[in-house]
mmCIF file of C-alpha atoms in Angstrom:
data_model
loop_
_atom_site.group_PDB
_atom_site.id
_atom_site.type_symbol
_atom_site.label_atom_id
_atom_site.label_comp_id
_atom_site.label_asym_id
_atom_site.label_seq_id
_atom_site.Cartn_x
_atom_site.Cartn_y
_atom_site.Cartn_z
ATOM 1 C CA MET H 1 116.208 65.371 142.238
ATOM 2 C CA ASN H 2 118.113 68.201 140.383
ATOM 3 C CA ASN H 3 120.819 66.763 137.816
ATOM 4 C CA LEU H 4 123.935 67.190 139.845
ATOM 5 C CA LYS H 5 122.388 65.119 142.479
ATOM 6 C CA ALA H 6 121.582 62.052 140.263
ATOM 7 C CA LEU H 7 125.068 62.311 138.568
ATOM 8 C CA LYS H 8 126.338 62.134 142.376
ATOM 9 C CA LEU H 9 124.361 59.242 143.074
ATOM 10 C CA LEU H 10 125.716 57.501 139.738
ATOM 11 C CA ILE H 11 128.978 57.410 140.438
ATOM 12 C CA LYS H 12 128.435 56.661 144.185
ATOM 13 C CA TYR H 13 125.983 53.880 143.822
ATOM 14 C CA PRO H 14 126.429 52.717 140.271
ATOM 15 C CA LYS H 15 125.092 49.359 140.594
ATOM 16 C CA ILE H 16 122.386 50.311 142.395
ATOM 17 C CA VAL H 17 121.657 53.150 140.158
ATOM 18 C CA LYS H 18 121.308 50.382 136.784
ATOM 19 C CA ASN H 19 119.677 47.762 138.896
ATOM 20 C CA ASN H 20 117.038 49.515 141.006
ATOM 21 C CA GLY H 21 117.256 53.416 139.759
ATOM 22 C CA LEU H 22 117.611 56.756 141.592
ATOM 23 C CA VAL H 23 114.927 56.772 144.104
ATOM 24 C CA MET H 24 116.573 53.797 145.458
ATOM 25 C CA ALA H 25 120.110 54.709 145.452
ATOM 26 C CA GLU H 26 119.094 58.132 147.683
ATOM 27 C CA GLN H 27 117.783 55.892 150.137
ATOM 28 C CA ILE H 28 120.502 53.707 150.192
ATOM 29 C CA GLU H 29 122.903 57.443 150.566
ATOM 30 C CA PHE H 30 119.747 58.772 153.473
ATOM 31 C CA LYS H 31 120.350 54.937 155.375
ATOM 32 C CA ASN H 32 124.080 55.104 155.894
ATOM 33 C CA ARG H 33 123.759 58.974 156.669
ATOM 34 C CA LEU H 34 120.835 57.678 159.437
ATOM 35 C CA TYR H 35 123.548 55.793 161.073
ATOM 36 C CA SER H 36 126.246 57.321 160.763
ATOM 37 C CA GLU H 37 125.369 60.325 162.308
ATOM 38 C CA TYR H 38 122.225 58.709 165.024
ATOM 39 C CA LYS H 39 123.353 54.958 164.856
ATOM 40 C CA VAL H 40 119.689 54.137 163.793
ATOM 41 C CA LYS H 41 117.929 52.568 161.068
ATOM 42 C CA GLN H 42 114.398 52.669 162.244
ATOM 43 C CA LEU H 43 112.660 54.200 165.002
ATOM 44 C CA PRO H 44 110.980 51.475 167.847
ATOM 45 C CA THR H 45 107.595 50.727 166.996
ATOM 46 C CA ILE H 46 104.587 50.516 169.488
ATOM 47 C CA ASP H 47 101.897 48.535 168.614
ATOM 48 C CA LEU H 48 98.708 50.013 167.799
ATOM 49 C CA LEU H 49 96.630 48.114 170.220
ATOM 50 C CA ASP H 50 99.033 48.934 173.212
ATOM 51 C CA LEU H 51 97.963 52.063 171.932
ATOM 52 C CA PHE H 52 94.618 51.814 172.090
ATOM 53 C CA PRO H 53 93.044 48.925 174.089
ATOM 54 C CA ASN H 54 89.867 48.799 173.271
ATOM 55 C CA LEU H 55 90.280 50.290 169.847
ATOM 56 C CA GLU H 56 86.589 50.551 167.801
ATOM 57 C CA ILE H 57 86.160 53.251 165.632
ATOM 58 C CA ASP H 58 84.609 55.158 162.402
ATOM 59 C CA ILE H 59 85.863 55.817 159.551
ATOM 60 C CA ASN H 60 83.171 57.632 157.261
ATOM 61 C CA THR H 61 85.191 59.059 155.038
ATOM 62 C CA TYR H 62 87.518 57.059 152.683
ATOM 63 C CA SER H 63 87.913 56.855 148.875
ATOM 64 C CA PHE H 64 90.568 53.842 147.817
ATOM 65 C CA LEU H 65 92.192 56.217 145.814
ATOM 66 C CA SER H 66 95.770 56.700 144.873
ATOM 67 C CA GLY H 67 97.888 58.851 146.900
ATOM 68 C CA THR H 68 95.401 58.087 149.958
ATOM 69 C CA SER H 69 96.534 56.811 153.476
ATOM 70 C CA LEU H 70 95.840 53.769 155.061
ATOM 71 C CA ILE H 71 92.898 52.917 156.817
ATOM 72 C CA THR H 72 95.026 52.376 159.557
ATOM 73 C CA ASP H 73 96.641 55.904 159.249
ATOM 74 C CA MET H 74 93.416 57.460 159.599
ATOM 75 C CA VAL H 75 92.172 55.413 162.520
ATOM 76 C CA LEU H 76 95.303 56.745 164.623
ATOM 77 C CA LEU H 77 94.903 60.136 163.427
ATOM 78 C CA LYS H 78 90.937 60.020 164.625
ATOM 79 C CA SER H 79 91.701 58.015 167.693
ATOM 80 C CA LEU H 80 94.285 60.323 168.785
ATOM 81 C CA ALA H 81 92.559 63.372 168.599
ATOM 82 C CA ASN H 82 90.020 61.674 170.896
ATOM 83 C CA ARG H 83 92.370 61.818 173.429
ATOM 84 C CA PHE H 84 92.240 65.530 173.574
ATOM 85 C CA LYS H 85 88.884 67.447 175.251
ATOM 86 C CA GLU H 86 88.606 69.911 172.627
ATOM 87 C CA CYS H 87 91.126 68.679 170.076
ATOM 88 C CA SER H 88 92.670 71.656 167.984
ATOM 89 C CA TYR H 89 94.192 69.959 164.776
ATOM 90 C CA LEU H 90 96.467 70.988 161.790
ATOM 91 C CA GLU H 91 97.064 69.387 159.215
ATOM 92 C CA ILE H 92 99.941 70.207 156.382
ATOM 93 C CA GLY H 93 99.051 68.675 153.171
ATOM 94 C CA SER H 94 95.910 67.563 152.376
ATOM 95 C CA TRP H 95 95.628 66.098 149.659
ATOM 96 C CA ARG H 96 91.832 65.084 148.689
ATOM 97 C CA GLY H 97 90.387 65.540 152.604
ATOM 98 C CA GLU H 98 89.881 62.228 154.170
ATOM 99 C CA SER H 99 91.966 62.315 157.192
ATOM 100 C CA LEU H 100 90.754 66.018 157.550
ATOM 101 C CA ALA H 101 87.018 65.273 157.426
ATOM 102 C CA ASN H 102 87.785 61.848 159.484
ATOM 103 C CA VAL H 103 89.559 63.984 162.069
ATOM 104 C CA ALA H 104 86.882 66.761 161.775
ATOM 105 C CA SER H 105 84.056 64.632 163.448
ATOM 106 C CA VAL H 106 85.392 64.363 166.713
ATOM 107 C CA ALA H 107 88.006 67.184 166.970
ATOM 108 C CA ASP H 108 86.934 71.148 167.907
ATOM 109 C CA ASN H 109 88.746 72.682 165.595
ATOM 110 C CA CYS H 110 90.646 71.687 162.483
ATOM 111 C CA THR H 111 93.398 73.761 160.060
ATOM 112 C CA SER H 112 94.687 72.899 157.129
ATOM 113 C CA LEU H 113 97.508 74.575 155.182
ATOM 114 C CA SER H 114 98.141 73.651 151.822
ATOM 115 C CA LEU H 115 99.215 74.231 148.211
ATOM 116 C CA SER H 116 96.899 76.552 146.819
ATOM 117 C CA SER H 117 95.315 76.332 143.143
ATOM 118 C CA ASP H 118 97.604 78.826 141.742
ATOM 119 C CA GLU H 119 100.610 77.537 143.623
ATOM 120 C CA MET H 120 99.835 74.183 141.532
ATOM 121 C CA ARG H 121 99.027 75.595 138.348
ATOM 122 C CA ALA H 122 102.526 77.087 138.482
ATOM 123 C CA MET H 123 103.881 74.003 139.044
ATOM 124 C CA ASN H 124 102.063 72.593 135.812
ATOM 125 C CA LEU H 125 99.610 70.467 137.457
ATOM 126 C CA SER H 126 97.035 69.241 135.793
ATOM 127 C CA ASN H 127 93.249 71.047 136.216
ATOM 128 C CA GLU H 128 92.146 67.473 137.079
ATOM 129 C CA PHE H 129 94.743 67.280 139.981
ATOM 130 C CA ILE H 130 93.715 70.564 141.299
ATOM 131 C CA LYS H 131 90.331 69.443 140.971
ATOM 132 C CA VAL H 132 90.610 66.879 143.719
ATOM 133 C CA HIS H 133 92.260 69.086 146.346
ATOM 134 C CA GLY H 134 89.947 69.653 149.117
ATOM 135 C CA VAL H 135 87.100 67.427 147.634
ATOM 136 C CA PHE H 136 85.788 65.452 150.703
ATOM 137 C CA SER H 137 86.545 68.295 152.958
ATOM 138 C CA GLU H 138 84.652 70.864 151.758
ATOM 139 C CA LYS H 139 82.209 72.752 153.988
ATOM 140 C CA ILE H 140 82.760 71.004 156.772
ATOM 141 C CA ASP H 141 82.560 74.388 159.233
ATOM 142 C CA ARG H 142 84.927 73.604 161.653
ATOM 143 C CA ILE H 143 88.049 73.110 159.051
ATOM 144 C CA THR H 144 89.726 76.545 158.326
ATOM 145 C CA LYS H 145 91.367 75.860 154.689
ATOM 146 C CA ILE H 146 94.646 78.323 154.171
ATOM 147 C CA GLY H 147 96.221 77.854 150.390
ATOM 148 C CA HIS H 148 99.876 78.050 150.875
ATOM 149 C CA ASN H 149 103.291 76.210 150.374
ATOM 150 C CA SER H 150 104.479 75.742 153.614
ATOM 151 C CA HIS H 151 107.813 76.483 152.812
ATOM 152 C CA THR H 152 107.158 80.255 152.346
ATOM 153 C CA TYR H 153 104.099 80.714 154.674
ATOM 154 C CA GLU H 154 104.823 82.530 158.036
ATOM 155 C CA PHE H 155 103.443 79.987 160.284
ATOM 156 C CA SER H 156 103.139 82.722 162.781
ATOM 157 C CA ASN H 157 100.225 84.294 160.972
ATOM 158 C CA LEU H 158 97.971 80.995 162.822
ATOM 159 C CA ASN H 159 98.402 82.792 165.922
ATOM 160 C CA LYS H 160 97.528 79.494 167.582
ATOM 161 C CA LYS H 161 99.225 76.234 168.918
ATOM 162 C CA PHE H 162 98.036 72.909 168.182
ATOM 163 C CA ASP H 163 97.146 69.524 169.809
ATOM 164 C CA LEU H 164 97.608 67.230 167.173
ATOM 165 C CA ILE H 165 99.931 68.017 164.045
ATOM 166 C CA PHE H 166 99.458 65.715 161.150
ATOM 167 C CA ILE H 167 102.737 66.592 158.451
ATOM 168 C CA ASP H 168 101.337 64.939 154.804
ATOM 169 C CA GLY H 169 103.109 67.913 152.842
ATOM 170 C CA ALA H 170 105.829 67.479 149.950
ATOM 171 C CA HIS H 171 107.995 64.343 150.920
ATOM 172 C CA SER H 172 111.165 64.886 150.120
ATOM 173 C CA TYR H 173 113.526 65.232 152.652
ATOM 174 C CA LYS H 174 113.390 69.187 152.485
ATOM 175 C CA GLY H 175 109.833 69.509 152.506
ATOM 176 C CA VAL H 176 109.948 66.872 155.876
ATOM 177 C CA LEU H 177 112.561 69.263 157.542
ATOM 178 C CA ASN H 178 110.607 72.655 156.615
ATOM 179 C CA ASP H 179 107.442 71.660 158.397
ATOM 180 C CA THR H 180 108.962 69.743 160.821
ATOM 181 C CA GLN H 181 110.884 72.497 162.257
ATOM 182 C CA LYS H 182 107.745 74.606 161.958
ATOM 183 C CA THR H 183 105.049 72.967 163.369
ATOM 184 C CA PHE H 184 107.231 71.405 166.294
ATOM 185 C CA PRO H 185 106.904 74.830 167.666
ATOM 186 C CA LEU H 186 102.900 74.744 167.339
ATOM 187 C CA ARG H 187 102.443 72.028 170.156
ATOM 188 C CA LYS H 188 100.136 73.520 172.715
ATOM 189 C CA GLU H 189 102.131 71.933 175.540
ATOM 190 C CA ASN H 190 104.450 68.540 176.148
ATOM 191 C CA LYS H 191 100.854 65.844 175.892
ATOM 192 C CA SER H 192 100.651 67.536 172.272
ATOM 193 C CA ILE H 193 101.313 65.042 169.061
ATOM 194 C CA ILE H 194 102.616 65.085 165.955
ATOM 195 C CA VAL H 195 101.940 62.318 163.478
ATOM 196 C CA TRP H 196 104.331 62.258 159.952
ATOM 197 C CA HIS H 197 102.834 60.628 157.258
ATOM 198 C CA ASP H 198 104.927 58.021 154.969
ATOM 199 C CA TYR H 199 107.446 57.695 157.151
ATOM 200 C CA SER H 200 106.980 53.886 156.081
ATOM 201 C CA TYR H 201 106.627 53.114 152.385
ATOM 202 C CA ASN H 202 104.706 50.769 153.553
ATOM 203 C CA THR H 203 103.773 49.702 157.221
ATOM 204 C CA GLU H 204 107.291 48.012 157.305
ATOM 205 C CA ASP H 205 109.677 49.271 154.690
ATOM 206 C CA VAL H 206 111.184 52.884 156.607
ATOM 207 C CA ARG H 207 111.688 55.885 154.074
ATOM 208 C CA TYR H 208 115.537 57.016 155.204
ATOM 209 C CA SER H 209 115.081 60.375 153.743
ATOM 210 C CA THR H 210 111.863 61.234 156.011
ATOM 211 C CA LEU H 211 113.295 59.913 159.090
ATOM 212 C CA LYS H 212 116.369 61.817 158.668
ATOM 213 C CA ALA H 213 113.761 65.017 158.123
ATOM 214 C CA ILE H 214 112.672 64.120 160.998
ATOM 215 C CA LEU H 215 115.800 63.484 163.245
ATOM 216 C CA ASP H 216 117.281 66.521 162.114
ATOM 217 C CA GLY H 217 114.154 68.560 162.314
ATOM 218 C CA ILE H 218 113.420 68.366 166.297
ATOM 219 C CA PRO H 219 116.157 68.601 168.880
ATOM 220 C CA LYS H 220 117.776 65.744 169.633
ATOM 221 C CA SER H 221 117.165 65.314 173.637
ATOM 222 C CA LYS H 222 113.335 64.916 171.851
ATOM 223 C CA HIS H 223 114.212 61.701 169.753
ATOM 224 C CA ASN H 224 113.369 59.350 172.450
ATOM 225 C CA ASN H 225 109.875 60.503 172.045
ATOM 226 C CA LEU H 226 109.550 59.383 168.463
ATOM 227 C CA TYR H 227 108.403 55.992 167.488
ATOM 228 C CA HIS H 228 106.467 54.260 164.610
ATOM 229 C CA VAL H 229 102.820 52.875 165.057
ATOM 230 C CA SER H 230 102.632 49.522 164.300
ATOM 231 C CA ASN H 231 100.062 48.714 160.550
ATOM 232 C CA THR H 232 100.600 52.620 159.691
ATOM 233 C CA MET H 233 103.212 54.366 157.668
ATOM 234 C CA CYS H 234 103.231 57.226 160.429
ATOM 235 C CA ALA H 235 105.786 58.012 162.755
ATOM 236 C CA ILE H 236 104.417 59.358 166.127
ATOM 237 C CA TYR H 237 106.472 61.995 168.476
ATOM 238 C CA ILE H 238 104.635 61.671 172.052
ATOM 239 C CA GLU H 239 105.683 62.099 175.249
ATOM 240 C CA ASP H 240 105.152 60.445 178.549
ATOM 241 C CA ILE H 241 104.418 56.652 177.640
ATOM 242 C CA ASN H 242 105.326 53.585 179.260
ATOM 243 C CA LEU H 243 104.915 51.519 176.187
ATOM 244 C CA PRO H 244 106.806 48.041 174.762
ATOM 245 C CA THR H 245 108.397 48.346 171.251
ATOM 246 C CA THR H 246 109.842 46.159 169.334
ATOM 247 C CA PHE H 247 111.725 47.195 165.609
ATOM 248 C CA THR H 248 109.933 46.174 162.474
ATOM 249 C CA SER H 249 111.564 43.916 159.934
ATOM 250 C CA PHE H 250 109.878 42.175 156.790
ATOM 251 C CA PRO H 251 107.950 39.866 156.597
ATOM 252 C CA THR H 252 106.150 40.704 160.049
ATOM 253 C CA PHE H 253 104.546 37.967 161.641
ATOM 254 C CA PRO H 254 100.800 38.802 162.034
ATOM 255 C CA ASN H 255 99.681 39.724 165.448
ATOM 256 C CA LYS H 256 95.840 41.061 165.303
ATOM 257 C CA LEU H 257 92.992 40.744 163.497
ATOM 258 C CA PHE H 258 90.767 44.025 162.113
ATOM 259 C CA SER H 259 87.448 43.266 161.752
ATOM 260 C CA LEU H 260 85.528 45.507 158.425
ATOM 261 C CA THR H 261 82.668 46.494 158.180
ATOM 262 C CA LEU H 262 82.032 48.269 154.464
ATOM 263 C CA LYS H 263 79.590 50.523 153.268
ATOM 264 C CA ALA H 264 79.688 53.214 150.275
ATOM 265 C CA LYS H 265 77.329 55.320 148.673
ATOM 266 C CA LYS H 266 77.268 57.371 145.716
ATOM 267 C CA MET H 267 78.642 61.109 146.107
ATOM 268 C CA GLN H 268 76.411 63.939 145.165
ATOM 269 C CA PHE H 269 78.174 66.769 144.477
ATOM 270 C CA GLU H 270 80.535 67.571 142.145
ATOM 271 C CA PRO H 271 83.846 68.521 142.363
ATOM 272 C CA ASN H 272 84.502 72.529 142.141
ATOM 273 C CA ASN H 273 85.960 74.443 139.598
ATOM 274 C CA GLN H 274 89.481 75.611 140.738
#
């Protein structure tokens, strides 16, 4: 957030900025704009078990470290990839590579577009931050990695379209808008699916800047194909489904139980020097 924008928020929402900070004020501004332009405050929620009634899937790569998607987010992605024969998967923003590694275990081919090491150095990110990028998705043959900023990358160079697209790059309004506008035309067919991470701050609280970017980024005629998936931090674009929906509010009364068997082992390799 630049200084001018911060000053405008301070003038417009002085009490909110004082009590809750600039980020909260910015989210309230996006919430107001959302309702003014679209008359919505959230997407309708599909229950995870309505989407996958016989849900049972293994997540074999997970770190439980800061910035990692929820286990249920990984479950959603891997289960969606399973819907396609020879799934072609595109991911924008891959961090440590956990979602890539999990989807690659069932997809035919995966493409990752993330900042290059040089771009991260130009942003003054630390060497430690750079080294963890892609650590879990190294040496997986079916993954093609492209090091480039999605704002400047020429997506026509991919020369292909995709069954499943996961947008998890920069989480600013401009970042999500850019990635949405550029990847929406890359759907292979009407059955193709887009998933946005960090639609919400957790499984219940909407991140209004992300929702605004999603709605601004795709044609208004397609908005009825947008949903939140319960128990995840994800929004989804999916056509031709007829499932019940609800609207999420905090605190959500639980309607399902998950059963987890947890195993862990020491990693047998060191991070690559970037």
